[in-house]
Amino acid sequence: MNISLKGKRALVTGANSGIGKAVALALGASGAKVAVNYIVHPEAAQDVKQTIEKEGQEALAIQTDVSNPSQVSEMFSQIDKAWGGIDILVNNAGIDGKHMLSWEADIESWRKVININLIGAFSCASEALRRMVAQKSGVIINVTSVHEVIAWSGYSAYTAAKAGLSMLSKTLAQEAAPYGVRVLSLAPGAIKTAINQNVWSNAEALHDLLEKIPLKRMGNTDEIAKMAVVLASDLASYLTGSSVFVDGAMTDYPDFSHGG
Ligand code: BGC
């Protein structure tokens, strides 16, 4: 089945590496115009932009710190100026944050994770919804994680942000549904990117991780990107408010495969 997003105007945050990059490229390959948001490594963002352009689609590279609401509003003005609005927002920008037990955490590091992963996503969603509700169409995909439902010792800010983002999707989905706008969460499991390089580059840590995944392998960024294209398209026209887990069954309590 061919999925065409021809003429759709998309913004992917954190799109110069990892899952965001794969999503931006896949949306472009499906015919969408893509704004590639980034904060560091401008050359990587330019690379994604040029790859999309080579395939015949329009692209923008926009440097914006999503945790800064006035920068976010400026980013949306730039997209308005180029394309007159937005049809697809993928809130992907995020960080795991430092590993720290809650009684050792410094509040500034904790707040930084919430500011980027949750408040940043809210600012972008709010700007996007203003436009989508007015035009009575659009899709917002919030990239959460299996950690919207699985606790993770040492990462309380991350799990709180991802669980919060999941409930944010559901609430925004309720608000936007009467206007024909869909909002949902895409929840990846362990996808091989720079964010978890410390795990996959260490044999013992990797072994431990694979024990937590019934499919017994990490996912790759394309497996998330393909699902993002489906969710952004009319194939998913009845899907809103839900979390779609793409995780090799990591959320399936793998320990129960041998007794209970
Ligand atoms: C994290 C990764 C981790 C995965 C599974 C993701 O949300 O960003 O670092 O490997 O969850 O635990």
Short mmCIF file of C-alpha atoms and ligand atoms in Angstrom, two decimals:
data_model
loop_
_atom_site.label_atom_id
_atom_site.label_comp_id
_atom_site.label_asym_id
_atom_site.label_seq_id
_atom_site.Cartn_x
_atom_site.Cartn_y
_atom_site.Cartn_z
CA MET A 1 0.00 0.00 0.00
CA ASN A 2 1.37 3.39 -0.96
CA ILE A 3 0.83 6.17 1.52
CA SER A 4 0.80 9.66 0.07
CA LEU A 5 1.19 12.72 2.24
CA LYS A 6 1.49 14.90 -0.83
CA GLY A 7 1.05 18.58 -0.10
CA LYS A 8 0.99 18.09 3.68
CA ARG A 9 3.10 20.51 5.73
CA ALA A 10 4.98 18.78 8.55
CA LEU A 11 7.18 19.83 11.44
CA VAL A 12 9.38 17.31 13.24
CA THR A 13 11.17 18.49 16.37
CA GLY A 14 14.62 17.13 17.16
CA ALA A 15 14.83 16.01 13.54
CA ASN A 16 18.57 16.05 12.93
CA SER A 17 19.33 12.67 14.50
CA GLY A 18 17.89 9.39 15.69
CA ILE A 19 14.13 8.77 15.54
CA GLY A 20 13.37 12.39 14.56
CA LYS A 21 15.65 12.22 11.54
CA ALA A 22 14.14 8.94 10.35
CA VAL A 23 10.62 10.35 10.77
CA ALA A 24 11.49 13.55 8.88
CA LEU A 25 12.98 11.55 5.99
CA ALA A 26 10.03 9.16 5.85
CA LEU A 27 7.48 11.99 5.84
CA GLY A 28 9.45 13.65 3.03
CA ALA A 29 9.64 10.38 1.08
CA SER A 30 5.84 10.15 1.38
CA GLY A 31 5.40 13.55 -0.23
CA ALA A 32 5.19 15.95 2.72
CA LYS A 33 7.04 19.23 3.00
CA VAL A 34 9.13 18.96 6.15
CA ALA A 35 10.44 21.50 8.64
CA VAL A 36 13.47 19.98 10.34
CA ASN A 37 13.78 21.43 13.83
CA TYR A 38 17.06 21.14 15.71
CA ILE A 39 19.05 22.81 18.43
CA VAL A 40 22.65 21.59 18.04
CA HIS A 41 24.62 20.28 15.04
CA PRO A 42 23.26 22.56 12.28
CA GLU A 43 25.23 20.58 9.68
CA ALA A 44 23.24 17.44 10.53
CA ALA A 45 19.97 19.36 10.10
CA GLN A 46 21.14 20.74 6.75
CA ASP A 47 21.95 17.21 5.70
CA VAL A 48 18.40 16.00 6.49
CA LYS A 49 16.95 19.06 4.69
CA GLN A 50 19.06 18.42 1.59
CA THR A 51 18.20 14.73 1.50
CA ILE A 52 14.49 15.62 1.53
CA GLU A 53 15.00 18.23 -1.19
CA LYS A 54 16.94 15.78 -3.37
CA GLU A 55 13.90 13.52 -3.27
CA GLY A 56 11.84 16.40 -4.65
CA GLN A 57 10.13 17.81 -1.57
CA GLU A 58 10.45 21.19 0.08
CA ALA A 59 12.22 21.36 3.42
CA LEU A 60 13.24 23.94 6.01
CA ALA A 61 15.85 23.65 8.75
CA ILE A 62 14.86 25.69 11.80
CA GLN A 63 17.02 26.10 14.88
CA THR A 64 14.72 26.43 17.88
CA ASP A 65 14.94 25.49 21.51
CA VAL A 66 11.49 23.96 22.02
CA SER A 67 11.67 24.69 25.74
CA ASN A 68 11.60 28.42 24.93
CA PRO A 69 7.99 29.42 24.08
CA SER A 70 8.91 32.64 22.25
CA GLN A 71 11.36 30.72 20.03
CA VAL A 72 8.61 28.15 19.38
CA SER A 73 6.19 30.85 18.30
CA GLU A 74 8.88 32.30 15.99
CA MET A 75 9.40 28.82 14.46
CA PHE A 76 5.68 28.55 13.66
CA SER A 77 5.74 32.05 12.09
CA GLN A 78 8.58 30.90 9.82
CA ILE A 79 6.55 27.85 8.76
CA ASP A 80 3.47 30.06 8.18
CA LYS A 81 5.56 32.37 6.02
CA ALA A 82 6.95 29.50 3.92
CA TRP A 83 3.88 27.28 3.63
CA GLY A 84 0.88 29.12 5.12
CA GLY A 85 0.33 26.68 8.00
CA ILE A 86 0.85 23.15 9.25
CA ASP A 87 -0.86 19.76 8.86
CA ILE A 88 1.40 17.35 10.78
CA LEU A 89 3.38 17.97 13.97
CA VAL A 90 5.69 15.30 15.35
CA ASN A 91 6.81 16.25 18.86
CA ASN A 92 9.98 14.19 19.02
CA ALA A 93 12.59 16.43 20.69
CA GLY A 94 13.63 14.94 24.00
CA ILE A 95 16.43 13.92 26.32
CA ASP A 96 16.78 11.07 28.82
CA GLY A 97 18.54 13.35 31.30
CA LYS A 98 21.23 12.37 33.77
CA HIS A 99 20.86 9.13 35.69
CA MET A 100 20.11 10.26 39.24
CA LEU A 101 18.15 8.79 42.12
CA SER A 102 15.47 11.18 43.28
CA TRP A 103 17.12 11.94 46.61
CA GLU A 104 20.32 12.85 44.80
CA ALA A 105 18.68 14.78 41.95
CA ASP A 106 19.46 18.38 41.36
CA ILE A 107 16.29 20.24 40.56
CA GLU A 108 17.73 22.10 37.58
CA SER A 109 18.61 18.86 35.75
CA TRP A 110 15.17 17.50 36.61
CA ARG A 111 13.45 20.64 35.41
CA LYS A 112 15.43 20.61 32.13
CA VAL A 113 14.00 17.21 31.17
CA ILE A 114 10.45 18.38 31.91
CA ASN A 115 11.03 21.67 30.06
CA ILE A 116 12.18 19.96 26.86
CA ASN A 117 10.17 16.73 26.84
CA LEU A 118 6.86 17.97 28.22
CA ILE A 119 6.58 21.77 28.16
CA GLY A 120 8.36 21.92 24.78
CA ALA A 121 5.89 19.43 23.33
CA PHE A 122 2.99 21.38 24.84
CA SER A 123 4.20 24.71 23.38
CA CYS A 124 4.52 23.19 19.91
CA ALA A 125 1.15 21.42 20.20
CA SER A 126 -0.55 24.60 21.34
CA GLU A 127 0.81 26.58 18.36
CA ALA A 128 -0.06 23.77 15.96
CA LEU A 129 -3.58 23.29 17.33
CA ARG A 130 -4.37 26.99 16.97
CA ARG A 131 -3.80 26.51 13.24
CA MET A 132 -5.24 22.98 12.88
CA VAL A 133 -8.46 23.75 14.76
CA ALA A 134 -9.02 26.81 12.55
CA GLN A 135 -8.50 24.80 9.34
CA LYS A 136 -10.39 21.79 10.78
CA SER A 137 -7.71 19.23 9.97
CA GLY A 138 -4.34 18.06 11.22
CA VAL A 139 -2.49 15.39 13.17
CA ILE A 140 -0.18 15.67 16.16
CA ILE A 141 2.05 12.73 17.05
CA ASN A 142 3.73 12.94 20.43
CA VAL A 143 6.71 10.60 20.63
CA THR A 144 6.55 9.18 24.13
CA SER A 145 8.26 5.92 25.13
CA VAL A 146 7.55 2.60 26.77
CA HIS A 147 8.44 4.66 29.83
CA GLU A 148 5.04 6.31 29.68
CA VAL A 149 3.98 3.09 31.49
CA ILE A 150 7.22 1.37 32.63
CA ALA A 151 8.99 2.84 35.66
CA TRP A 152 12.73 3.44 35.26
CA SER A 153 14.88 3.85 38.33
CA GLY A 154 17.19 6.86 38.06
CA TYR A 155 15.08 8.55 35.39
CA SER A 156 12.15 9.97 37.35
CA ALA A 157 12.03 13.20 35.33
CA TYR A 158 11.97 11.23 32.07
CA THR A 159 9.23 8.83 33.14
CA ALA A 160 7.17 11.67 34.63
CA ALA A 161 7.55 13.66 31.39
CA LYS A 162 6.61 10.70 29.17
CA ALA A 163 3.61 9.68 31.28
CA GLY A 164 2.59 13.33 31.33
CA LEU A 165 2.98 13.57 27.56
CA SER A 166 0.79 10.51 27.11
CA MET A 167 -2.02 12.06 29.16
CA LEU A 168 -1.46 15.35 27.37
CA SER A 169 -2.11 13.55 24.05
CA LYS A 170 -5.35 12.13 25.38
CA THR A 171 -6.56 15.49 26.70
CA LEU A 172 -5.61 17.40 23.56
CA ALA A 173 -7.29 14.65 21.51
CA GLN A 174 -10.54 15.36 23.38
CA GLU A 175 -10.20 19.08 22.84
CA ALA A 176 -9.38 18.80 19.15
CA ALA A 177 -11.66 15.93 18.07
CA PRO A 178 -14.72 18.13 17.34
CA TYR A 179 -12.56 19.95 14.78
CA GLY A 180 -11.41 16.82 12.96
CA VAL A 181 -7.90 17.04 14.42
CA ARG A 182 -6.19 13.90 15.79
CA VAL A 183 -3.64 13.81 18.62
CA LEU A 184 -1.91 10.62 19.67
CA SER A 185 1.21 9.12 21.21
CA LEU A 186 3.75 6.94 19.46
CA ALA A 187 5.61 4.99 22.13
CA PRO A 188 8.92 3.44 21.01
CA GLY A 189 10.74 0.75 22.94
CA ALA A 190 14.53 0.37 22.82
CA ILE A 191 15.44 1.82 19.44
CA LYS A 192 19.13 1.82 18.55
CA THR A 193 20.20 5.48 18.54
CA ALA A 194 22.82 7.69 20.18
CA ILE A 195 20.53 8.13 23.23
CA ASN A 196 21.16 4.54 24.38
CA GLN A 197 24.63 3.97 22.93
CA ASN A 198 25.95 3.35 26.44
CA VAL A 199 23.72 0.26 26.54
CA TRP A 200 24.14 -1.24 23.04
CA SER A 201 27.89 -0.68 22.98
CA ASN A 202 28.36 -2.70 26.16
CA ALA A 203 27.88 -6.47 25.78
CA GLU A 204 26.63 -7.05 29.32
CA ALA A 205 24.23 -4.10 29.28
CA LEU A 206 22.93 -5.15 25.86
CA HIS A 207 22.32 -8.71 27.07
CA ASP A 208 20.35 -7.36 30.02
CA LEU A 209 18.29 -5.11 27.70
CA LEU A 210 17.48 -7.92 25.26
CA GLU A 211 16.13 -9.98 28.17
CA LYS A 212 13.49 -7.27 28.50
CA ILE A 213 12.36 -7.55 24.86
CA PRO A 214 10.35 -10.59 23.67
CA LEU A 215 11.48 -10.03 20.06
CA LYS A 216 15.06 -10.26 21.41
CA ARG A 217 16.44 -7.34 19.44
CA MET A 218 16.52 -3.57 19.55
CA GLY A 219 14.33 -1.74 17.08
CA ASN A 220 15.64 0.52 14.36
CA THR A 221 14.60 4.07 13.64
CA ASP A 222 12.88 3.12 10.35
CA GLU A 223 10.47 0.90 12.26
CA ILE A 224 9.29 3.96 14.17
CA ALA A 225 9.33 6.21 11.12
CA LYS A 226 7.09 3.86 9.11
CA MET A 227 4.53 3.84 11.90
CA ALA A 228 4.70 7.65 12.14
CA VAL A 229 3.82 7.87 8.42
CA VAL A 230 0.84 5.55 8.90
CA LEU A 231 -0.37 7.50 11.93
CA ALA A 232 -0.01 10.82 10.09
CA SER A 233 -2.00 9.50 7.14
CA ASP A 234 -5.71 8.88 6.63
CA LEU A 235 -5.07 5.14 7.11
CA ALA A 236 -5.26 6.06 10.80
CA SER A 237 -8.32 8.30 10.41
CA TYR A 238 -10.17 6.67 13.36
CA LEU A 239 -7.16 6.70 15.66
CA THR A 240 -6.87 9.51 18.18
CA GLY A 241 -6.07 9.78 21.88
CA SER A 242 -4.35 6.38 21.96
CA SER A 243 -0.75 5.39 22.56
CA VAL A 244 0.66 3.14 19.86
CA PHE A 245 3.50 1.03 21.27
CA VAL A 246 6.21 -0.03 18.81
CA ASP A 247 8.41 -1.91 21.23
CA GLY A 248 8.96 -5.58 20.29
CA ALA A 249 6.54 -6.31 23.18
CA MET A 250 8.73 -4.70 25.84
CA THR A 251 5.51 -3.68 27.59
CA ASP A 252 4.36 -7.32 27.60
CA TYR A 253 5.96 -8.34 30.95
CA PRO A 254 8.52 -10.68 29.30
CA ASP A 255 9.34 -12.36 32.62
CA PHE A 256 5.98 -14.09 32.41
CA SER A 257 7.22 -16.08 29.41
CA HIS A 258 8.63 -18.54 31.95
CA GLY A 259 6.00 -19.05 34.61
CA GLY A 260 4.07 -16.78 36.94
C1 BGC B 1 14.93 5.64 26.11
C2 BGC B 1 16.03 4.70 25.74
C3 BGC B 1 15.74 3.30 26.25
C4 BGC B 1 14.33 2.86 25.89
C5 BGC B 1 13.94 1.54 26.53
C6 BGC B 1 13.62 5.07 25.66
O1 BGC B 1 12.58 5.93 25.96
O2 BGC B 1 15.17 6.90 25.51
O3 BGC B 1 17.26 5.17 26.27
O4 BGC B 1 16.64 2.39 25.68
O5 BGC B 1 13.41 3.85 26.31
O6 BGC B 1 14.20 1.52 27.90
#
